[in-house]
């Protein structure tokens, strides 16, 4: 009988010990401290519309970060300096490009953690002008960075009709769009001289699309030029046009 009591006591002690270990393990799991930087952003693709030279405002939020955080530091453009401080900050970009925004959070123990987010600032410019047969070209420079992914340059104009009271059989190619590697180099990238639909009616639109490979080796920018078409009939009347340039970094 005494042996039975001893067995029961030993089993009870073992159960209490195991239960205590389990409780301690659960407490340790619950008390694990996590420090984690987390960036939340209201938008990461914005435009700079020339000539404003400022992008839309972007809001960066660190409030979803974990830990007893005391400080939040932000870098918007790269490098080793911190541009702003706070749990929620805003930024406007003055240049198009692909940016990696960095967040550093520091807790009460002066421990730190980091997070990053990609921001794409695209470029857009719109020009209105006119050109005559005596003018060689009207040129427009647009900036580029090596991170540019693609670009679209669109020329729109109303064709000149020398005989407004007679039916138009074929549309006349009055002006063309050319794209060059830079402001002074006449090495041509692409042109729109063969893009005209002769049966098109109303506003004429000619668009040149540039791929990543077209832009890859350009470190500064390109030149879009509007020219009087070689096959345009002689005329003393200027042709009005709109030129739209869009460069995409996303």
mmCIF file of C-alpha atoms in Angstrom:
data_model
loop_
_atom_site.group_PDB
_atom_site.id
_atom_site.type_symbol
_atom_site.label_atom_id
_atom_site.label_comp_id
_atom_site.label_asym_id
_atom_site.label_seq_id
_atom_site.Cartn_x
_atom_site.Cartn_y
_atom_site.Cartn_z
ATOM 1 C CA UNK A 1 0.000 0.000 0.000
ATOM 2 C CA UNK A 2 2.876 2.277 0.925
ATOM 3 C CA UNK A 3 4.430 1.648 -2.487
ATOM 4 C CA UNK A 4 1.174 2.613 -4.177
ATOM 5 C CA UNK A 5 1.138 5.919 -2.279
ATOM 6 C CA UNK A 6 4.703 6.614 -3.354
ATOM 7 C CA UNK A 7 3.830 5.950 -6.997
ATOM 8 C CA UNK A 8 0.832 8.286 -6.808
ATOM 9 C CA UNK A 9 2.933 11.033 -5.188
ATOM 10 C CA UNK A 10 5.646 10.696 -7.846
ATOM 11 C CA UNK A 11 3.108 10.858 -10.673
ATOM 12 C CA UNK A 12 1.524 13.967 -9.120
ATOM 13 C CA UNK A 13 4.900 15.680 -8.825
ATOM 14 C CA UNK A 14 5.707 14.801 -12.434
ATOM 15 C CA UNK A 15 2.378 16.186 -13.675
ATOM 16 C CA UNK A 16 2.868 19.434 -11.741
ATOM 17 C CA UNK A 17 6.436 19.752 -13.065
ATOM 18 C CA UNK A 18 5.409 19.154 -16.674
ATOM 19 C CA UNK A 19 2.494 21.564 -16.290
ATOM 20 C CA UNK A 20 4.839 24.190 -14.905
ATOM 21 C CA UNK A 21 7.231 23.747 -17.839
ATOM 22 C CA UNK A 22 4.382 24.086 -20.339
ATOM 23 C CA UNK A 23 3.115 27.241 -18.624
ATOM 24 C CA UNK A 24 6.615 28.733 -18.628
ATOM 25 C CA UNK A 25 7.072 27.897 -22.321
ATOM 26 C CA UNK A 26 3.756 29.560 -23.176
ATOM 27 C CA UNK A 27 4.718 32.680 -21.215
ATOM 28 C CA UNK A 28 8.075 32.820 -22.973
ATOM 29 C CA UNK A 29 6.344 32.565 -26.344
ATOM 30 C CA UNK A 30 3.931 35.344 -25.411
ATOM 31 C CA UNK A 31 6.739 37.576 -24.192
ATOM 32 C CA UNK A 32 8.932 37.365 -27.313
ATOM 33 C CA UNK A 33 9.741 40.954 -28.367
ATOM 34 C CA UNK A 34 9.679 41.839 -32.060
ATOM 35 C CA UNK A 35 11.142 44.961 -33.636
ATOM 36 C CA UNK A 36 10.129 45.339 -37.281
ATOM 37 C CA UNK A 37 10.074 48.352 -39.597
ATOM 38 C CA UNK A 38 7.090 48.432 -41.966
ATOM 39 C CA UNK A 39 6.408 51.086 -44.632
ATOM 40 C CA UNK A 40 2.886 51.850 -45.790
ATOM 41 C CA UNK A 41 2.524 54.206 -48.769
ATOM 42 C CA UNK A 42 -0.601 55.782 -50.298
ATOM 43 C CA UNK A 43 0.825 55.460 -53.849
ATOM 44 C CA UNK A 44 4.170 54.527 -55.329
ATOM 45 C CA UNK A 45 3.660 55.594 -58.974
ATOM 46 C CA UNK A 46 3.362 59.351 -59.572
ATOM 47 C CA UNK A 47 3.967 61.883 -62.378
ATOM 48 C CA UNK A 48 5.980 65.036 -62.793
ATOM 49 C CA UNK A 49 4.067 67.127 -65.314
ATOM 50 C CA UNK A 50 6.314 69.712 -66.957
ATOM 51 C CA UNK A 51 6.681 72.623 -66.290
ATOM 52 C CA UNK A 52 5.435 72.198 -62.687
ATOM 53 C CA UNK A 53 8.657 70.365 -61.804
ATOM 54 C CA UNK A 54 7.016 68.766 -58.772
ATOM 55 C CA UNK A 55 5.432 65.368 -58.451
ATOM 56 C CA UNK A 56 2.217 64.546 -56.672
ATOM 57 C CA UNK A 57 2.620 64.360 -52.895
ATOM 58 C CA UNK A 58 3.362 60.879 -51.546
ATOM 59 C CA UNK A 59 2.546 59.954 -47.927
ATOM 60 C CA UNK A 60 4.785 57.460 -46.124
ATOM 61 C CA UNK A 61 3.529 55.836 -42.908
ATOM 62 C CA UNK A 62 5.537 53.829 -40.356
ATOM 63 C CA UNK A 63 2.693 53.268 -37.874
ATOM 64 C CA UNK A 64 2.370 49.580 -38.815
ATOM 65 C CA UNK A 65 5.898 48.911 -37.568
ATOM 66 C CA UNK A 66 6.273 46.623 -34.530
ATOM 67 C CA UNK A 67 8.073 47.277 -31.253
ATOM 68 C CA UNK A 68 8.482 50.050 -28.685
ATOM 69 C CA UNK A 69 9.543 52.550 -31.324
ATOM 70 C CA UNK A 70 10.833 55.986 -30.385
ATOM 71 C CA UNK A 71 12.215 57.329 -33.681
ATOM 72 C CA UNK A 72 11.477 56.922 -37.405
ATOM 73 C CA UNK A 73 13.979 58.168 -39.981
ATOM 74 C CA UNK A 74 13.386 58.430 -43.749
ATOM 75 C CA UNK A 75 15.605 58.585 -46.801
ATOM 76 C CA UNK A 76 13.785 59.406 -50.059
ATOM 77 C CA UNK A 77 16.508 59.590 -52.707
ATOM 78 C CA UNK A 78 19.382 57.305 -51.717
ATOM 79 C CA UNK A 79 22.680 58.054 -50.038
ATOM 80 C CA UNK A 80 23.541 57.933 -46.347
ATOM 81 C CA UNK A 81 21.662 60.977 -45.039
ATOM 82 C CA UNK A 82 18.202 60.954 -43.481
ATOM 83 C CA UNK A 83 15.821 63.409 -45.156
ATOM 84 C CA UNK A 84 12.968 63.460 -42.633
ATOM 85 C CA UNK A 85 11.824 62.128 -39.257
ATOM 86 C CA UNK A 86 8.431 61.040 -37.960
ATOM 87 C CA UNK A 87 5.886 58.236 -38.017
ATOM 88 C CA UNK A 88 4.096 59.821 -41.003
ATOM 89 C CA UNK A 89 5.860 62.028 -43.551
ATOM 90 C CA UNK A 90 5.262 63.350 -47.074
ATOM 91 C CA UNK A 91 7.524 63.910 -50.060
ATOM 92 C CA UNK A 92 7.368 65.585 -53.477
ATOM 93 C CA UNK A 93 9.974 64.691 -56.080
ATOM 94 C CA UNK A 94 11.578 67.272 -58.341
ATOM 95 C CA UNK A 95 13.061 64.803 -60.823
ATOM 96 C CA UNK A 96 11.641 61.766 -62.548
ATOM 97 C CA UNK A 97 13.205 58.376 -61.894
ATOM 98 C CA UNK A 98 13.088 55.172 -59.852
ATOM 99 C CA UNK A 99 13.717 55.757 -56.145
ATOM 100 C CA UNK A 100 14.182 53.308 -53.267
ATOM 101 C CA UNK A 101 12.766 54.890 -50.098
ATOM 102 C CA UNK A 102 14.311 53.653 -46.845
ATOM 103 C CA UNK A 103 12.845 53.644 -43.313
ATOM 104 C CA UNK A 104 14.863 53.183 -40.124
ATOM 105 C CA UNK A 105 13.019 52.625 -36.823
ATOM 106 C CA UNK A 106 14.766 52.894 -33.447
ATOM 107 C CA UNK A 107 13.219 51.497 -30.248
ATOM 108 C CA UNK A 108 13.623 52.374 -26.549
ATOM 109 C CA UNK A 109 16.646 50.075 -26.336
ATOM 110 C CA UNK A 110 18.300 51.880 -29.264
ATOM 111 C CA UNK A 111 17.933 48.779 -31.406
ATOM 112 C CA UNK A 112 17.032 49.430 -35.058
ATOM 113 C CA UNK A 113 15.362 47.809 -38.052
ATOM 114 C CA UNK A 114 14.895 48.827 -41.689
ATOM 115 C CA UNK A 115 12.371 48.598 -44.515
ATOM 116 C CA UNK A 116 12.343 49.845 -48.122
ATOM 117 C CA UNK A 117 9.767 50.577 -50.816
ATOM 118 C CA UNK A 118 10.133 51.371 -54.534
ATOM 119 C CA UNK A 119 8.758 54.676 -55.845
ATOM 120 C CA UNK A 120 8.412 55.429 -59.566
ATOM 121 C CA UNK A 121 8.239 59.055 -60.708
ATOM 122 C CA UNK A 122 7.209 59.228 -64.371
ATOM 123 C CA UNK A 123 7.691 62.243 -66.651
ATOM 124 C CA UNK A 124 5.083 63.972 -68.773
ATOM 125 C CA UNK A 125 5.306 67.128 -70.905
ATOM 126 C CA UNK A 126 2.812 68.641 -73.346
ATOM 127 C CA UNK A 127 3.618 71.358 -75.868
ATOM 128 C CA UNK A 128 1.541 73.301 -78.361
ATOM 129 C CA UNK A 129 3.132 75.023 -81.332
ATOM 130 C CA UNK A 130 3.124 75.515 -85.080
ATOM 131 C CA UNK A 131 5.604 75.122 -87.905
ATOM 132 C CA UNK A 132 5.930 76.389 -91.485
ATOM 133 C CA UNK A 133 7.711 74.961 -94.515
ATOM 134 C CA UNK A 134 10.541 77.488 -94.029
ATOM 135 C CA UNK A 135 11.397 76.201 -90.572
ATOM 136 C CA UNK A 136 13.755 73.242 -90.356
ATOM 137 C CA UNK A 137 12.345 71.799 -87.140
ATOM 138 C CA UNK A 138 10.925 72.554 -83.697
ATOM 139 C CA UNK A 139 12.821 70.583 -81.049
ATOM 140 C CA UNK A 140 11.970 69.591 -77.480
ATOM 141 C CA UNK A 141 14.463 68.025 -75.082
ATOM 142 C CA UNK A 142 13.254 65.579 -72.424
ATOM 143 C CA UNK A 143 15.369 64.235 -69.531
ATOM 144 C CA UNK A 144 16.147 60.558 -69.011
ATOM 145 C CA UNK A 145 17.749 58.364 -66.385
ATOM 146 C CA UNK A 146 19.144 54.909 -66.970
ATOM 147 C CA UNK A 147 16.254 53.394 -64.994
ATOM 148 C CA UNK A 148 13.698 54.529 -67.634
ATOM 149 C CA UNK A 149 11.685 51.548 -68.897
ATOM 150 C CA UNK A 150 9.787 52.979 -71.882
ATOM 151 C CA UNK A 151 8.586 56.199 -73.495
ATOM 152 C CA UNK A 152 5.820 57.329 -75.834
ATOM 153 C CA UNK A 153 6.006 60.525 -77.896
ATOM 154 C CA UNK A 154 2.761 61.516 -79.606
ATOM 155 C CA UNK A 155 2.269 64.185 -82.283
ATOM 156 C CA UNK A 156 -1.245 65.441 -83.074
ATOM 157 C CA UNK A 157 -2.260 67.986 -85.712
ATOM 158 C CA UNK A 158 -5.076 69.033 -87.982
ATOM 159 C CA UNK A 159 -4.023 68.509 -91.625
ATOM 160 C CA UNK A 160 -4.000 71.562 -93.849
ATOM 161 C CA UNK A 161 -6.556 71.335 -96.632
ATOM 162 C CA UNK A 162 -5.618 73.563 -99.602
ATOM 163 C CA UNK A 163 -8.992 72.820 -101.207
ATOM 164 C CA UNK A 164 -11.521 72.960 -98.357
ATOM 165 C CA UNK A 165 -14.544 72.740 -100.656
ATOM 166 C CA UNK A 166 -13.505 69.534 -102.417
ATOM 167 C CA UNK A 167 -13.567 65.974 -101.002
ATOM 168 C CA UNK A 168 -10.319 64.678 -99.462
ATOM 169 C CA UNK A 169 -9.273 61.461 -101.190
ATOM 170 C CA UNK A 170 -6.049 60.834 -99.274
ATOM 171 C CA UNK A 171 -4.800 62.495 -96.127
ATOM 172 C CA UNK A 172 -1.735 64.670 -96.609
ATOM 173 C CA UNK A 173 1.280 63.974 -94.406
ATOM 174 C CA UNK A 174 1.987 67.567 -93.382
ATOM 175 C CA UNK A 175 4.514 67.124 -90.568
ATOM 176 C CA UNK A 176 6.526 64.282 -89.032
ATOM 177 C CA UNK A 177 7.979 63.424 -85.645
ATOM 178 C CA UNK A 178 11.630 62.468 -85.161
ATOM 179 C CA UNK A 179 13.460 61.350 -82.010
ATOM 180 C CA UNK A 180 17.225 61.825 -81.564
ATOM 181 C CA UNK A 181 19.691 60.673 -78.926
ATOM 182 C CA UNK A 182 20.385 64.118 -77.493
ATOM 183 C CA UNK A 183 20.173 67.873 -78.096
ATOM 184 C CA UNK A 184 23.014 68.129 -80.611
ATOM 185 C CA UNK A 185 23.487 64.627 -82.037
ATOM 186 C CA UNK A 186 21.512 63.952 -85.227
ATOM 187 C CA UNK A 187 21.787 60.184 -84.832
ATOM 188 C CA UNK A 188 18.174 59.268 -85.316
ATOM 189 C CA UNK A 189 16.455 56.758 -83.027
ATOM 190 C CA UNK A 190 13.050 56.569 -84.703
ATOM 191 C CA UNK A 191 10.688 58.649 -86.825
ATOM 192 C CA UNK A 192 7.000 58.661 -87.697
ATOM 193 C CA UNK A 193 7.239 59.370 -91.431
ATOM 194 C CA UNK A 194 5.724 55.987 -92.322
ATOM 195 C CA UNK A 195 3.085 55.894 -89.602
ATOM 196 C CA UNK A 196 0.392 57.983 -91.268
ATOM 197 C CA UNK A 197 -2.820 56.256 -92.241
ATOM 198 C CA UNK A 198 -3.757 57.870 -95.597
ATOM 199 C CA UNK A 199 -7.440 57.147 -94.967
ATOM 200 C CA UNK A 200 -7.500 58.683 -91.488
ATOM 201 C CA UNK A 201 -9.998 61.463 -90.907
ATOM 202 C CA UNK A 202 -9.975 64.400 -88.530
ATOM 203 C CA UNK A 203 -7.023 64.927 -86.216
ATOM 204 C CA UNK A 204 -3.853 63.151 -87.326
ATOM 205 C CA UNK A 205 -1.955 61.284 -84.608
ATOM 206 C CA UNK A 206 1.543 59.879 -85.020
ATOM 207 C CA UNK A 207 3.125 58.076 -82.053
ATOM 208 C CA UNK A 208 6.643 56.780 -81.506
ATOM 209 C CA UNK A 209 7.151 54.139 -78.816
ATOM 210 C CA UNK A 210 10.595 53.670 -77.309
ATOM 211 C CA UNK A 211 11.479 50.445 -75.513
ATOM 212 C CA UNK A 212 13.936 49.801 -72.706
ATOM 213 C CA UNK A 213 16.617 48.915 -75.259
ATOM 214 C CA UNK A 214 16.074 52.251 -77.075
ATOM 215 C CA UNK A 215 16.635 54.169 -73.833
ATOM 216 C CA UNK A 216 19.250 52.017 -72.123
ATOM 217 C CA UNK A 217 22.422 53.749 -73.283
ATOM 218 C CA UNK A 218 21.183 57.310 -72.883
ATOM 219 C CA UNK A 219 22.459 58.972 -69.718
ATOM 220 C CA UNK A 220 20.993 62.474 -70.057
ATOM 221 C CA UNK A 221 17.986 62.791 -72.355
ATOM 222 C CA UNK A 222 16.603 62.757 -75.882
ATOM 223 C CA UNK A 223 15.300 65.260 -78.405
ATOM 224 C CA UNK A 224 11.865 65.093 -80.005
ATOM 225 C CA UNK A 225 11.643 67.150 -83.205
ATOM 226 C CA UNK A 226 8.644 68.198 -85.267
ATOM 227 C CA UNK A 227 9.527 68.648 -88.953
ATOM 228 C CA UNK A 228 7.740 69.751 -92.088
ATOM 229 C CA UNK A 229 7.226 66.550 -94.089
ATOM 230 C CA UNK A 230 9.262 66.108 -97.269
ATOM 231 C CA UNK A 231 6.190 65.120 -99.259
ATOM 232 C CA UNK A 232 3.934 67.888 -97.929
ATOM 233 C CA UNK A 233 2.576 70.156 -100.703
ATOM 234 C CA UNK A 234 3.993 73.706 -100.691
ATOM 235 C CA UNK A 235 2.047 76.018 -98.422
ATOM 236 C CA UNK A 236 2.558 79.330 -96.654
ATOM 237 C CA UNK A 237 0.143 78.296 -93.911
ATOM 238 C CA UNK A 238 1.571 77.105 -90.579
ATOM 239 C CA UNK A 239 0.490 73.753 -89.194
ATOM 240 C CA UNK A 240 -0.651 73.791 -85.554
ATOM 241 C CA UNK A 241 0.291 70.763 -83.466
ATOM 242 C CA UNK A 242 0.328 69.269 -79.972
ATOM 243 C CA UNK A 243 3.289 67.210 -78.773
ATOM 244 C CA UNK A 244 2.961 64.875 -75.772
ATOM 245 C CA UNK A 245 6.025 63.211 -74.201
ATOM 246 C CA UNK A 246 5.653 60.460 -71.585
ATOM 247 C CA UNK A 247 8.547 58.587 -69.959
ATOM 248 C CA UNK A 248 7.772 55.594 -67.758
ATOM 249 C CA UNK A 249 9.959 54.288 -64.937
ATOM 250 C CA UNK A 250 7.566 51.580 -63.730
#
